[in-house]
Every structure is written in C-alpha cells, then in structure tokens.
C-alpha cells in the first residue's frame, strides 16, 4: 500500500500540471492517442525482452512526433489522431497474442495495476515525475506564451513548434510512467480532469498548475483508499474520485444566478 500510494501521488503530481497545457491547447485527443500508442510499445518490449516503460516511451514519442510533423498536410488533426491511435492500439493488442512464453495480463496495461508496483517501478515513476516537472518549470514561460498566441511567441523569439515538441516529450514520459498506475485507457483522464476541476478557481496559470497537482495527488490517494475499502479496481476508482471532485467543482457555477 505504501508503494502504491507513492506511485499514485507521483503520477498525479506529474500528470496534473501537464494536463493544464493539454486543457489550454485543447489537446485531449492528442493525449489519448499517445496513450493508446503505448500498447504497441508494450508489445514490442515484450517481444524484444526490453523494459516495458522503455518501449512505451519510445512508441509514444514516435507517435506524437509523427502526428506533429504530418499535421496540416491534407488531413485534419483529429482524423490523423483517430487513425494512428486506434491503429497502434489494435496492432499492439494483436501483437501480444503472438508472443510465446510470456504471461501477459492485458487488463493491467489497459486499466493499471498499482498494487503490483515494485521498487523499480517506483523509481521510474518518481524519476519521470521529476523530469516532467523540471521540463515544465524550465520551459514554463515559453510554453505559456506559445499556448496563448503563436504569433506573439514568434515575435518574442520563441518557436511554437519547438514548444509543441517539449509538450510531446513530457506527455510521452507521463504516459510511460502511468501505465502501471491507471493504465493507458485512463491516463488521459488523470491529465484532464484535475486541470478542469481547478480551472474555475485559478486566477493565474501558475496557481492552476499548483492546484491541479494537489487535486491529482488527492485523487490518487483517496482513490487508493476507496479501492481498498470497497474492493474495487484501483485505477478506475482513482479516476472516479477525480470525476466526483470535478462534479463538486461545478456546483458553485451552477448555483450562481445567470446575469
């Protein structure tokens, strides 16, 4: 339980602030596509006897980079993401069935298995969290400027495509490290829901990032405790807790009389 709690908190700490940029840029489908592609990375890792995190990270990076490079060349972004995400997911699910001599629990990769986190997994998760937070902190001003207005970013000497690649790298790292916690089908929820929850209460981008991290960590901790008490799947329970917190955050705006 201690390792599981540390894994959940580390994932929430890294995913939620990054999720602010996903919400601001309306990149929810982009995060979903990157996460789905990670299943193909899992299959390749098992076939080549490599660490699962390494394969998932490489494929997620390739997926995100390819979509970024070929976007705007005759196909809408959502079309490209839909084709590549579902294709990668399907090839990954089919590919694992051809691997002999390896016992595979697909449910653990799809929905997470936080209670099976080892010390090595914990090191990967917190190492990834430190990397992502360091990357976001280092590029915060440039990322924010490029998110607000691409033309303004260029005038300030900032390359918007470079900042897009920085987000791509951070997103791929979060997807790879979150596989054990909530699985590839639920990681997008952990990216988006905490950021969406605190958006009505954040007066500055920095405050939104901090509040989102707090909500992400709280969702992981409460979800883990609720899963233990109710004997429910841990990954989905964490997302359910985040969804409940989001619902509660909408109450003040719902009760406020419209002008």
PDB file of N, CA and C in Angstrom, residues 54 71 115 118 136 173 202 210 226 239 242:
ATOM      1  N   UNK A  54      10.407   1.442 -21.357  1.00  0.00           N
ATOM      2  CA  UNK A  54      11.233   1.922 -22.461  1.00  0.00           C
ATOM      3  C   UNK A  54      10.486   1.823 -23.784  1.00  0.00           C
ATOM      4  N   UNK A  71       0.855  16.864 -39.459  1.00  0.00           N
ATOM      5  CA  UNK A  71      -0.409  17.589 -39.318  1.00  0.00           C
ATOM      6  C   UNK A  71      -0.453  18.753 -40.296  1.00  0.00           C
ATOM      7  N   UNK A 115      -1.242  -1.849  -7.386  1.00  0.00           N
ATOM      8  CA  UNK A 115      -0.839  -2.657  -6.237  1.00  0.00           C
ATOM      9  C   UNK A 115       0.330  -3.579  -6.571  1.00  0.00           C
ATOM     10  N   UNK A 118       6.499  -2.183  -8.146  1.00  0.00           N
ATOM     11  CA  UNK A 118       7.711  -2.604  -7.437  1.00  0.00           C
ATOM     12  C   UNK A 118       8.562  -1.379  -7.110  1.00  0.00           C
ATOM     13  N   UNK A 136       8.776  21.227 -17.430  1.00  0.00           N
ATOM     14  CA  UNK A 136       7.718  22.236 -17.451  1.00  0.00           C
ATOM     15  C   UNK A 136       8.193  23.524 -16.764  1.00  0.00           C
ATOM     16  N   UNK A 173       6.503  10.844 -21.606  1.00  0.00           N
ATOM     17  CA  UNK A 173       7.066  10.389 -20.328  1.00  0.00           C
ATOM     18  C   UNK A 173       5.949  10.063 -19.342  1.00  0.00           C
ATOM     19  N   UNK A 202      -8.848  29.129 -10.416  1.00  0.00           N
ATOM     20  CA  UNK A 202      -7.477  29.589 -10.629  1.00  0.00           C
ATOM     21  C   UNK A 202      -7.476  30.976 -11.253  1.00  0.00           C
ATOM     22  N   UNK A 210      -0.506  24.508  -9.798  1.00  0.00           N
ATOM     23  CA  UNK A 210      -0.311  24.022  -8.429  1.00  0.00           C
ATOM     24  C   UNK A 210      -1.570  23.337  -7.906  1.00  0.00           C
ATOM     25  N   UNK A 226     -10.223   4.283  -1.188  1.00  0.00           N
ATOM     26  CA  UNK A 226     -11.575   3.832  -1.515  1.00  0.00           C
ATOM     27  C   UNK A 226     -11.553   2.459  -2.171  1.00  0.00           C
ATOM     28  N   UNK A 239      -9.850   7.434 -11.019  1.00  0.00           N
ATOM     29  CA  UNK A 239     -10.495   8.313 -11.998  1.00  0.00           C
ATOM     30  C   UNK A 239     -11.899   8.697 -11.537  1.00  0.00           C
ATOM     31  N   UNK A 242     -11.580  11.487  -9.084  1.00  0.00           N
ATOM     32  CA  UNK A 242     -11.292  12.739  -9.796  1.00  0.00           C
ATOM     33  C   UNK A 242     -12.557  13.294 -10.450  1.00  0.00           C
TER      34      UNK A 242
END
